[in-house]
Amino acid sequence: MKPLNIAILGCGTVGGGVAQILTQQKDLLSKRSGREINLKFIAELNPEAAIKRFSLDKKYFYSNTKQVSIEEILNDNDIDVVVETMGGKSDFVHNTCLNVLKNNKHLVTANKALLAERGSDIFAEAENRKLQLGFEAAVCGAIPIIKGIKESFTGDIIESVSGIMNGTSNYILTQMQLQNLDFSEALKLAQQNGYAEADPSLDINGGDASHKLILLTKLAFGKKISMDELSVVGIEDINTNDMDFAKEINASIKLICLTKLKDNKIYAMVRPMAVKNDNTLSNVNYAVNAVRLDNKYSGTHFLIGKGAGSTETAMSIVSDIVFIARHHEVATFNEEDKYVLGDAKEVCFPYLVSFKTKNLPGTTGLITTCIGRQGINIETVGHNRFSGETADFSIETDECCLKTIEQAIEDIKRENKDLLLQEPKILPILY
Amino acid sequence: MKPLNIAILGCGTVGGGVAQILTQQKDLLSKRSGREINLKFIAELNPEAAIKRFSLDKKYFYSNTKQVSIEEILNDNDIDVVVETMGGKSDFVHNTCLNVLKNNKHLVTANKALLAERGSDIFAEAENRKLQLGFEAAVCGAIPIIKGIKESFTGDIIESVSGIMNGTSNYILTQMQLQNLDFSEALKLAQQNGYAEADPSLDINGGDASHKLILLTKLAFGKKISMDELSVVGIEDINTNDMDFAKEINASIKLICLTKLKDNKIYAMVRPMAVKNDNTLSNVNYAVNAVRLDNKYSGTHFLIGKGAGSTETAMSIVSDIVFIARHHEVATFNEEDKYVLGDAKEVCFPYLVSFKTKNLPGTTGLITTCIGRQGINIETVGHNRFSGETADFSIETDECCLKTIEQAIEDIKRENKDLLLQEPKILPILY
């Protein structure tokens, strides 16, 4: 069989890592693939820096002494697979990915923002042309959840997909919990240790996790959702008090992605949740990611591993290349888009609700009465941290939907408009 | 494309479950496969009982009013895939599986004993004929570790595979740990609740776990090992004292399978180990299984899920069928068999060694002196449980190899041949 020829667009941390594995492990990968895996070209704006940084041969970057361009790669009929590691969701990257497919080449990418926000025509183009679109690296790095759904749990019916899908926020939350740091200290530490970008907003506001959840919702349930449709709360407002309230009920706070099918509706959300210590997710710490599947026939599964990192992401891309080599023709995996998107506020959880109030007698009575009026049972009222004028405490409720909790809070405000010193924080509790 | 026609040999708990999923989810499975998935025949000694038990149509069991036989299935050119769910490693089952392949049909089986102990010619026959041999269900039920290695981590280099691979023994150990039951009580409970067979020996002596480890060692490292070559200790001798000693060092006892590559040698063992509470495996309880991979590029992964159970195993078999439908031609995944088997006793661990001795002054001194003589550092000497004539206590050592611990114990016996009232138990400690 002819070699599988690869080109890489963009030789930064991830693209360079892919080039290194493809060249250093060429024999092993070729054996596993049943055909030669051959890196042919790399298109990179600054080839000399990349050659030095990754100890790569000049020949990948130059063709007849001319620097290899994206156009040359697109027009090269000898190239079978293009790896896009430029990143970003610009028109340029979007069009380049489409053109890869229009030139009948398989596409492999780790670009979750592009696929989640502007991916529809890219997926459609791949499907129409019976080309493969490898994106294992786009969702939780090296965790094999994409192939898990497409190739391993195909005999099952997925009922929900959930988990910890952003390593940066998990690193921050873990430091807050285990080292008693406040949010800004933990964020700083994450930046110092290379776990957060200089601009960390997409990681801490749930945006990055949302991209992954959108891709998983499409894959598991066939349901396309947009960023606007998704119910998202980030971790920016979590403070040491919240950590403490969670500890009090034997839980730790994690940024949880959840998408589930119930009564023909899809419910999807990204929110900080209080995860009880018995739940495996509660012990997934630092930059580790975890995906939980709840399946009709095979029950609960966890896949836990590094969600990001250059070699992890690069490995995942290389595995997609080997997969394409092993399986040149694959039936499209495309679950029918037949479900309606439900209101995430209708999903029932027990809740941990934390209050900062004036320190007045009768406060607990008023708040618990308002909660009870909505038909919500109270599990525990936590230890009250009085400090002069203010009181901080939390309430653990039995299962109810978010709407009723929000109504109870409105009711509290109606009863005494000055009592609450800040908007109560409402964390779903995961058992 | 023509339908993929399936036949099932043996319609017991698992075979019947496969038939149910194939018939009830036919449309969904066909869509995922890109072709019709069609159950054609089931060969079963007692068709009437199976028809009733699984609410299956008569047509699968009878062909022209005659009961469908294995021969008829083998000779039916229309059948593409045969599912073997008869079980056992008899000559009959072995020959039947070989004949399935010799008749150019793909084979799917959950039969770990057969594949691990007598599988060489079956794997070879499949490879020679470019047929697929699906055995995801044979290793940890629904956990997708086989496809994980064959299709997902193909860009990586596996350094070790370990985990909890026998649900029965994990159920027993969990009950012992959490409910303070002794071994026989926990075993009885496991039998009452359907987690252990009437004859539980293969589960508790490590035999079943060994089968899985043999299959994983072949897959991950290309190394064939026999049952005789594997270092195996079961859980029969674990008692409440051992549980208590483990608790004392913040660990729980788990039956751990481990196969690793180091310096071109493969080390493989099945042993009860004291797993520190920070290790994810320590919190994998009851009948759940977990597989840990340590990979060169992507680091540590855990795959956790139900390791057995009828619907779990059936789902795994159905997924293998869908995989065959989606990928008719696949390059053989066959890592080169190039490594030597190392002596498992040379693998270094910290150890938890428990002693039952005469209750005499000087005992701790003598034992710790003998351990020190072998160059082994002692981490802690645990709380001594005196009871009249006897003393029970444990020692946590720094990392050393099993051989040196065994030499230290020989030394203790030489110094005072009557001191030890039973053979010390030696548990590796996993961090």
Coordinates of C-alpha atoms in Angstrom, one line a residue, chain A residues 22 73 83 91 161 163 223 247 257 269 278 288 298 351 385 424:
Chain A
L22 CA 5.8 11.2 13.5
I73 CA 0.0 21.5 0.5
V83 CA -3.0 18.3 10.5
D91 CA -12.1 33.1 8.6
V161 CA -22.1 12.6 29.4
G163 CA -17.2 15.5 33.7
K223 CA -27.9 17.6 18.9
K247 CA -16.2 20.7 52.7
C257 CA -19.9 19.9 32.2
M269 CA -24.9 23.0 31.2
D278 CA -17.7 9.4 47.2
V288 CA -6.5 16.3 35.2
S298 CA -23.2 -0.8 30.5
Y351 CA -28.5 22.2 45.8
R385 CA -19.9 32.0 60.3
P424 CA -26.8 33.7 46.9

